[in-house]
mmCIF file of C-alpha atoms in Angstrom:
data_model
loop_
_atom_site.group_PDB
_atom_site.id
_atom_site.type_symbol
_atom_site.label_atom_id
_atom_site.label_comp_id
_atom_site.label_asym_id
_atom_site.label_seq_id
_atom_site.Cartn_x
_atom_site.Cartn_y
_atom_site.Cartn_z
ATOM 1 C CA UNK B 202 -34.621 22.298 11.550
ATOM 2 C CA UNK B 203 -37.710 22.224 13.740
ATOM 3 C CA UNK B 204 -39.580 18.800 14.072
ATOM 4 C CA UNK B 205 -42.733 19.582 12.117
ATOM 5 C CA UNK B 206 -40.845 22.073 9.746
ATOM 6 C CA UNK B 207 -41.994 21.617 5.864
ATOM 7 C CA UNK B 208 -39.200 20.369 3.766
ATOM 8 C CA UNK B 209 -38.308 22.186 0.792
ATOM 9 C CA UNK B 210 -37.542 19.763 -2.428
ATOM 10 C CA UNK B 211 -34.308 19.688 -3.128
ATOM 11 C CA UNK B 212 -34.273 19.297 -6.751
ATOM 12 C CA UNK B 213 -30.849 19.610 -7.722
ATOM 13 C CA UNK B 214 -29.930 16.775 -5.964
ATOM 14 C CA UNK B 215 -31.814 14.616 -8.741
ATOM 15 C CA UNK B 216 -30.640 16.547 -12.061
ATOM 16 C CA UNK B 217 -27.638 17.810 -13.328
ATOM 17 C CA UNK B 218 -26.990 19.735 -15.605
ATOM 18 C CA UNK B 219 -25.872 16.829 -17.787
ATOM 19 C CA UNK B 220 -29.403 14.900 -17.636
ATOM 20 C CA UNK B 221 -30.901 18.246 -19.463
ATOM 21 C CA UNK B 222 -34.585 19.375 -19.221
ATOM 22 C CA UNK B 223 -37.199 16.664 -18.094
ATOM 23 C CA UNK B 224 -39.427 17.860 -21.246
ATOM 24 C CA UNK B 225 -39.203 18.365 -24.709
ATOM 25 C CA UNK B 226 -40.914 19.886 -27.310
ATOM 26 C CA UNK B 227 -40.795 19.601 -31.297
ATOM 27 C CA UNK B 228 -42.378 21.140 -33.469
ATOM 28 C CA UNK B 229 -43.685 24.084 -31.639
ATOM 29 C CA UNK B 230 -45.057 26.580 -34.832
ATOM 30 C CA UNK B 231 -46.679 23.718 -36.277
ATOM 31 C CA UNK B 232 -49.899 24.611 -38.328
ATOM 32 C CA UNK B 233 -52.424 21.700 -36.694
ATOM 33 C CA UNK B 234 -54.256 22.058 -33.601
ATOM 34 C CA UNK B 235 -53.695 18.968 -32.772
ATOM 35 C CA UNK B 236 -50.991 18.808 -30.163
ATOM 36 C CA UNK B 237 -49.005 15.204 -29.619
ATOM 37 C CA UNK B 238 -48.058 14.211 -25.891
ATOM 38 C CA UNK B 239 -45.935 11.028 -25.278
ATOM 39 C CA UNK B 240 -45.550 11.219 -21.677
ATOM 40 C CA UNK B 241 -43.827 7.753 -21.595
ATOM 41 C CA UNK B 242 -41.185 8.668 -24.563
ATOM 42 C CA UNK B 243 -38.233 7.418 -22.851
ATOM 43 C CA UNK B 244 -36.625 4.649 -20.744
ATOM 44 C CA UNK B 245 -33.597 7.147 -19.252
ATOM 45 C CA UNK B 246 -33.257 7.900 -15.995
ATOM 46 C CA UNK B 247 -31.497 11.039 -14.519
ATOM 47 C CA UNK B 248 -27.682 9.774 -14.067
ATOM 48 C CA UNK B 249 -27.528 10.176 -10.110
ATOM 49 C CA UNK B 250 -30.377 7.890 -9.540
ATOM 50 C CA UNK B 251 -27.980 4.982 -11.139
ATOM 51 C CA UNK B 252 -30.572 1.819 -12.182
ATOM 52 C CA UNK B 253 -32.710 1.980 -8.972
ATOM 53 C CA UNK B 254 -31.453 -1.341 -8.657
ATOM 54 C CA UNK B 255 -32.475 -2.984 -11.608
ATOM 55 C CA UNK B 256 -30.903 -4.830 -14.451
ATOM 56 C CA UNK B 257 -30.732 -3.337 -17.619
ATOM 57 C CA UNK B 258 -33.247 -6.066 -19.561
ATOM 58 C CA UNK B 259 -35.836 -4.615 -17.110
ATOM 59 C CA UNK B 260 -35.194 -0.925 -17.517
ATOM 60 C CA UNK B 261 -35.395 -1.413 -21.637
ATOM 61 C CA UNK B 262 -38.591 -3.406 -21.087
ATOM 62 C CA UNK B 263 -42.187 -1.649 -20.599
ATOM 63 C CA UNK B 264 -41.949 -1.358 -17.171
ATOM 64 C CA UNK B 265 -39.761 1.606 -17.954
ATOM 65 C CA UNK B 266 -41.297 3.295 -21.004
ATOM 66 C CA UNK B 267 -43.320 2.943 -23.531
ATOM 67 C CA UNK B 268 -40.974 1.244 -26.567
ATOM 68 C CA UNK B 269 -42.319 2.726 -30.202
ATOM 69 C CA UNK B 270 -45.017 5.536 -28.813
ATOM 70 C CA UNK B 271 -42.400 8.493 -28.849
ATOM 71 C CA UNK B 272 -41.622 7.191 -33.139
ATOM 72 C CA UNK B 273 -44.919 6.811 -33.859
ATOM 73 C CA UNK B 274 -45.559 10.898 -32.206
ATOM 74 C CA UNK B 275 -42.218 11.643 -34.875
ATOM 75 C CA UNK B 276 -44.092 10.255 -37.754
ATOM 76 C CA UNK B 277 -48.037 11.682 -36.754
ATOM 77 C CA UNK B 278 -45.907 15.622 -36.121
ATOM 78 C CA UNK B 279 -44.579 15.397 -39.270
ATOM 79 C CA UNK B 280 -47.365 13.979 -41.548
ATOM 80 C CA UNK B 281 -50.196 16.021 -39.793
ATOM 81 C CA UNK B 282 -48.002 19.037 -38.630
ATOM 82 C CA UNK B 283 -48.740 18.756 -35.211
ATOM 83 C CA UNK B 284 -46.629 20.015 -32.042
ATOM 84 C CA UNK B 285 -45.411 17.079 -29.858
ATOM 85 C CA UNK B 286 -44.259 17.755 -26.203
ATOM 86 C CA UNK B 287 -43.102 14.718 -24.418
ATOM 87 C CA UNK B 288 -41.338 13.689 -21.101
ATOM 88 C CA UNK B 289 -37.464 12.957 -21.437
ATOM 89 C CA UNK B 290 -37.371 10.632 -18.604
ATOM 90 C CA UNK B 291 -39.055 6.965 -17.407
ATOM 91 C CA UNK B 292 -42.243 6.559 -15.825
ATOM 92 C CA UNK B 293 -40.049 4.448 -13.033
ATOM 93 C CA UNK B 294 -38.848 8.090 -12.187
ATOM 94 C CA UNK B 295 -42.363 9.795 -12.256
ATOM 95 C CA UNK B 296 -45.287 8.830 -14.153
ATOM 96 C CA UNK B 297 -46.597 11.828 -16.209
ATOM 97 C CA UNK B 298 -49.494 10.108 -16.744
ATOM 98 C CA UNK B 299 -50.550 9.950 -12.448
ATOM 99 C CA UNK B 300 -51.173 12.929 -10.364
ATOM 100 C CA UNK B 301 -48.938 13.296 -7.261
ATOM 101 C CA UNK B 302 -50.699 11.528 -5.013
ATOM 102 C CA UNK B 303 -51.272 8.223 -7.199
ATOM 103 C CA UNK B 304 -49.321 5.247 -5.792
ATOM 104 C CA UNK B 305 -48.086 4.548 -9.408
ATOM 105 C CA UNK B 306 -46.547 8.089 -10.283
ATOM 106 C CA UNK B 307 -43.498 6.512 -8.442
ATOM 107 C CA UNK B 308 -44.331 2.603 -8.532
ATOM 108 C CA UNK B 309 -42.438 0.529 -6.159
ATOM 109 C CA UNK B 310 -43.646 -2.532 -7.726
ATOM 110 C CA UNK B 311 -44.139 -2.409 -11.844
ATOM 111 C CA UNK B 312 -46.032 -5.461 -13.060
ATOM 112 C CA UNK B 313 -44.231 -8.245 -12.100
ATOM 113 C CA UNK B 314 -40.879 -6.545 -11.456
ATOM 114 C CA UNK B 315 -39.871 -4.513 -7.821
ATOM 115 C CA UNK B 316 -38.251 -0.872 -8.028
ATOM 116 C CA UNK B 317 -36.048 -1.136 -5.344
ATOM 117 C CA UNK B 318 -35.090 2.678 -5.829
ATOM 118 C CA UNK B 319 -38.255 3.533 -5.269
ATOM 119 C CA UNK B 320 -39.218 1.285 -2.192
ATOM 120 C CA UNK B 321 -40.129 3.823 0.718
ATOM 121 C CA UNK B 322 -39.379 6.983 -0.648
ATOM 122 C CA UNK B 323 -39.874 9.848 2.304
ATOM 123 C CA UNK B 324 -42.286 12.451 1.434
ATOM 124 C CA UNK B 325 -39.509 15.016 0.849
ATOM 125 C CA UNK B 326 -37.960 12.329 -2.089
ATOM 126 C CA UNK B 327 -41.727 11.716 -3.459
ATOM 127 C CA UNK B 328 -41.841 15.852 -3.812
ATOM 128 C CA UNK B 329 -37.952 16.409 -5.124
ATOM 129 C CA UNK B 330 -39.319 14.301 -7.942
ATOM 130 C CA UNK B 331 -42.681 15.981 -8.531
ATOM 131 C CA UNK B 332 -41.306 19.405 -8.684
ATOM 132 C CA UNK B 333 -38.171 18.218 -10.983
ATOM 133 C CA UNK B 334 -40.578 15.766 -13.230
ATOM 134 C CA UNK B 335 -43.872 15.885 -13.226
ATOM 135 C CA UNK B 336 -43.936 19.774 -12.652
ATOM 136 C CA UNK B 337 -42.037 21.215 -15.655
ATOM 137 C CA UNK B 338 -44.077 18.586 -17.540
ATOM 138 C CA UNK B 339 -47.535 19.542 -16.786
ATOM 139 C CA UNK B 340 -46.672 23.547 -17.012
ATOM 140 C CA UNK B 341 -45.036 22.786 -20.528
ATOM 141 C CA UNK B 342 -48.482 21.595 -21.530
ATOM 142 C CA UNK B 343 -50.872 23.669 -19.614
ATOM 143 C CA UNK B 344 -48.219 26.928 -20.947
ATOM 144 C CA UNK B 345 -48.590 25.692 -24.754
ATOM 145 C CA UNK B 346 -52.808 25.020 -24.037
ATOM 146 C CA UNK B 347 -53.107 28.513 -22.747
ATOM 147 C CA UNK B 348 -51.098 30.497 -25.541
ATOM 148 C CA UNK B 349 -53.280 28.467 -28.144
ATOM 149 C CA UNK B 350 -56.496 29.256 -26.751
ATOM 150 C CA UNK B 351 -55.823 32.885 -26.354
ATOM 151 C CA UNK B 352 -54.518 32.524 -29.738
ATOM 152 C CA UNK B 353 -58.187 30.973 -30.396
ATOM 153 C CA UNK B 354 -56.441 27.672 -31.703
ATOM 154 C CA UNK B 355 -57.864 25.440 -29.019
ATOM 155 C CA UNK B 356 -56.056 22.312 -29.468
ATOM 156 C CA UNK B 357 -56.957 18.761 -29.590
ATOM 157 C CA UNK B 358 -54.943 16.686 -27.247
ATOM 158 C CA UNK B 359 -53.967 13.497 -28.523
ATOM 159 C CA UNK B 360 -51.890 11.097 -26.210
ATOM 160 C CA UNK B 361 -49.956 8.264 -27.686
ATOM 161 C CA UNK B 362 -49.082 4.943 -26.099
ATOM 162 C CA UNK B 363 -48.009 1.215 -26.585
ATOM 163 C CA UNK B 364 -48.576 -1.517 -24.444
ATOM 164 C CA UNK B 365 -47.565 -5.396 -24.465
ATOM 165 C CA UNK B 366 -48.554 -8.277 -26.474
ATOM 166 C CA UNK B 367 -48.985 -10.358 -23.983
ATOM 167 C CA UNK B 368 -50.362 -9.587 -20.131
ATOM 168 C CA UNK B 369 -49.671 -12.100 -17.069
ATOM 169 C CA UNK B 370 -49.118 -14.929 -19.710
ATOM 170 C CA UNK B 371 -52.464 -14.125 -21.556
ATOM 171 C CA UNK B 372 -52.191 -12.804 -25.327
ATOM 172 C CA UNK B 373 -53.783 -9.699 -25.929
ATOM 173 C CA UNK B 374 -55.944 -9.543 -29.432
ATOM 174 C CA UNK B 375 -56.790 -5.790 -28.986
ATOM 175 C CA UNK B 376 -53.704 -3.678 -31.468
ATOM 176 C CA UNK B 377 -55.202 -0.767 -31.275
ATOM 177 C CA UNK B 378 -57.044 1.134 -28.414
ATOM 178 C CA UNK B 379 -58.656 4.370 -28.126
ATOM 179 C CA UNK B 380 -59.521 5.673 -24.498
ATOM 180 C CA UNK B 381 -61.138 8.447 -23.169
ATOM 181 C CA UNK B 382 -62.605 9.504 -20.000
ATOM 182 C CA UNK B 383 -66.306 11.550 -19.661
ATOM 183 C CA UNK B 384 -65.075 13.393 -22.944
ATOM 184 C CA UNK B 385 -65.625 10.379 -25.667
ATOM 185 C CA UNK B 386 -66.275 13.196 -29.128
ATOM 186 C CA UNK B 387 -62.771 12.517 -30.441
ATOM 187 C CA UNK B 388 -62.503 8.554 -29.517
ATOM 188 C CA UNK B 389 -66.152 8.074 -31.178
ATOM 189 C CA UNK B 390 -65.492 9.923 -34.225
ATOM 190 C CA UNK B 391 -62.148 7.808 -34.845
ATOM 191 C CA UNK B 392 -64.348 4.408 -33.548
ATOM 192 C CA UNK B 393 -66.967 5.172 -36.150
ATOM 193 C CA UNK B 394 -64.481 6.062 -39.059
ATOM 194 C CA UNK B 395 -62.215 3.262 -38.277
ATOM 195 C CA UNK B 396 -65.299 0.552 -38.460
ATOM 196 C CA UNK B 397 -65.040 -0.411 -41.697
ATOM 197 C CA UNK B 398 -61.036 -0.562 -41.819
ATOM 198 C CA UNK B 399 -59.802 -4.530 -40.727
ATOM 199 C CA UNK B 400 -56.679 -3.314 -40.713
ATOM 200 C CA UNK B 401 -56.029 -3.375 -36.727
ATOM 201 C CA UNK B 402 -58.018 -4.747 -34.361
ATOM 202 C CA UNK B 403 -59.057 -1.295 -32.985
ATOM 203 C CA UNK B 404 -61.197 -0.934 -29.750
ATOM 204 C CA UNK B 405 -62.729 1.213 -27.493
ATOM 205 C CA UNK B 406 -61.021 1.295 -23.764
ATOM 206 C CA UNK B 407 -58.512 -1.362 -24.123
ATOM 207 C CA UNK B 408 -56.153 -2.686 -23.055
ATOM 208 C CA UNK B 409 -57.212 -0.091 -20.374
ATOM 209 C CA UNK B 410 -59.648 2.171 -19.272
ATOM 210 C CA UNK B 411 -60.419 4.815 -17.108
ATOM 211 C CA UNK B 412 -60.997 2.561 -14.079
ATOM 212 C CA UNK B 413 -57.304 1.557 -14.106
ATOM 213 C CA UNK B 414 -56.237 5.419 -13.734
ATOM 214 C CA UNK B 415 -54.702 6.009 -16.982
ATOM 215 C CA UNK B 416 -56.755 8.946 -17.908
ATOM 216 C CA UNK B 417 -54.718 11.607 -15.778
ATOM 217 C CA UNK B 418 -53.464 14.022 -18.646
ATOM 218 C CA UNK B 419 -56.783 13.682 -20.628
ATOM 219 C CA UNK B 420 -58.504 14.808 -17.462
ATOM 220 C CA UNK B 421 -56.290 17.845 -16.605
ATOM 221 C CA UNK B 422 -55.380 18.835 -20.237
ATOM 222 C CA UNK B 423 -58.216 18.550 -22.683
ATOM 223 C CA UNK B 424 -61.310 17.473 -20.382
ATOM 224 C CA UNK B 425 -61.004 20.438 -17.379
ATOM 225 C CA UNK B 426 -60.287 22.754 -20.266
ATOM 226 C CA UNK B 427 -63.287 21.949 -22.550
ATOM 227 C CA UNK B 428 -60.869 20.231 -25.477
ATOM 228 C CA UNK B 429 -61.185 17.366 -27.524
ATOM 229 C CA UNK B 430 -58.875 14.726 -26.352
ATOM 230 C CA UNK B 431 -58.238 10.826 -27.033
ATOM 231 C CA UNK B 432 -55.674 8.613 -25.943
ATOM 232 C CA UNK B 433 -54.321 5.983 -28.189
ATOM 233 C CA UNK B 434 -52.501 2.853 -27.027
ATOM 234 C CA UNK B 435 -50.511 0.112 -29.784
ATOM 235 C CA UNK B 436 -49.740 -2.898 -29.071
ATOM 236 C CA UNK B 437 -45.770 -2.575 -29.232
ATOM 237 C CA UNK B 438 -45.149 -5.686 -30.960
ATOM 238 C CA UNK B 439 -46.553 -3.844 -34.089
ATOM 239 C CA UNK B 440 -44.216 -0.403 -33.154
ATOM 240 C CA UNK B 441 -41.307 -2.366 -33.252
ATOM 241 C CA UNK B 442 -39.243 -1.344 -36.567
ATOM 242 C CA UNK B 443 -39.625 1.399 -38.764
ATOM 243 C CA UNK B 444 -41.703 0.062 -41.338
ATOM 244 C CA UNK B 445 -43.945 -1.070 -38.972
ATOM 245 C CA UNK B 446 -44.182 2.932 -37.088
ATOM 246 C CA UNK B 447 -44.415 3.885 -40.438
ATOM 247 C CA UNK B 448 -47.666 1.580 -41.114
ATOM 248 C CA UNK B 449 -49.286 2.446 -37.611
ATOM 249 C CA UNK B 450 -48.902 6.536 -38.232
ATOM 250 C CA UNK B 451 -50.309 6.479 -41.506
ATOM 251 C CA UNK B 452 -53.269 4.365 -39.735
ATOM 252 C CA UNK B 453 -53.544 6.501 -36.908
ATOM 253 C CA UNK B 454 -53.321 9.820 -39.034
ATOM 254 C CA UNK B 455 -55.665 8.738 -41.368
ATOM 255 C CA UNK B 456 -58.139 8.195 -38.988
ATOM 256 C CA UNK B 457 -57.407 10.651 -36.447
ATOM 257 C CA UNK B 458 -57.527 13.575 -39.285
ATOM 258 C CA UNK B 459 -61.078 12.052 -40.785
ATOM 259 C CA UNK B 460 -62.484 11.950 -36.846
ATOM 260 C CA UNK B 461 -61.488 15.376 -36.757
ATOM 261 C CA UNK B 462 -63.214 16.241 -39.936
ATOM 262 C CA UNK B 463 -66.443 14.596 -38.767
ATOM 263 C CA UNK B 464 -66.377 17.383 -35.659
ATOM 264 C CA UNK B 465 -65.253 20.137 -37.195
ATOM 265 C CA UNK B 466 -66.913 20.089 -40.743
#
């Protein structure tokens, strides 16, 4: 090859045909517009990237996934009939959530923990993994948006997330968040119907917030295509048996289908 020459991903050398389709998608004739994304469903990673050197506490913890989120999306598509596409790999692979060029899509260094598999990745490893992961991902979404809009069923985009109890040693009181970006209809509709439940302790951009680049899929999905979107983050301790999923999608779907109502009359 030339010095200089662009370097085609090679993106059979990160899946086989064992590790099966980075995305998935349940659910797909469902009645509701709203459409379920869980871009942080799963802890696996594809089986000829090994551990990327860590120990297999770490890769069930949340630096890996998001533990409870992709249950929670079960329960909400089933109670409100709503599609659900989600990603079928960890974030320590490539972070649906980032754009390309975001130093976290492929995170050498997750909160407290190093990724030595991911330390110096070459630009042709950093685009094997974009067009294997993040691609089929974000055309799975954009292909469902499209068909449902020509279909006039513009759908509402609702992302679903948990995060820790506790952050650097500091409790977190927040159980309940509910983020958006420039967009805030659907996350002030849910805010003002869930102020009089004392249920959770539900609030509006935290644990996060845009400024800490967590907004990617609201932006490209529902905000550059004129649809409501919210993203919802729960605090995993409360995710973390079935009763307790159980509790937190009737709570979310309650709300969620009452925001909607206050929108859409």
């Amino acid at each position: 090859m030339m010095a200089g020459a662009a370097t085609e991903p090679d993106v059979s050398a990160l899946l086989t045909a064992g590790d099966g389709a980075p995305v998935a998608l349940e659910n797909a004739d469902a009645g509701s517009r709203i459409l379920l994304v869980c871009e942080h469903a799963s802890s696996r990673l594809p089986e000829r990237m090994g551990t990327l050197g860590l120990s297999p506490d770490a890769l069930e913890s949340h630096i890996a996934w998001d533990p409870g989120a992709l249950a929670v999306c079960r329960l909400l598509s089933a109670s409100l009939d709503a599609t659900l596409i989600y990603q079928r790999f960890s974030r320590l692979v490539y972070d649906c959530n980032r754009p390309p060029d975001s130093p976290g899509a492929m995170p050498a260094v997750s909160e407290v923990f190093d990724i030595p598999g991911n330390a110096a990745l070459s630009a042709a490893e950093r685009l094997a993994r974009t067009e294997a992961i993040y691609s089929p991902f974000r055309k799975g979404l954009s292909d469902l948006i499209k068909t449902r809009v020509a279909n006039r069923r513009p759908p509402v985009i609702v992302t679903i997330h948990s995060f820790t109890p506790v952050w650097h040693g500091r409790p977190r009181e927040v159980e309940v968040g509910i983020l958006h970006d420039s967009d805030s209809r659907l996350a002030d509709a849910f805010l003002a119907d869930a102020a009089e439940d004392e249920a959770f302790v539900t609030r509006r951009n935290a644990p996060y917030g845009p400024q800490d680049g967590v907004t990617h899929t609201l932006i490209e999905h529902g905000i550059h295509n004129g649809l409501l979107n919210v993203m919802i983050e729960i605090r995993n301790d409360l995710i973390a048996n079935t009763d307790g999923q159980r509790v937190l999608a009737g709570y979310i779907g309650d709300h969620l289908g009452k925001a909607l109502m206050r929108l859409e009359p």
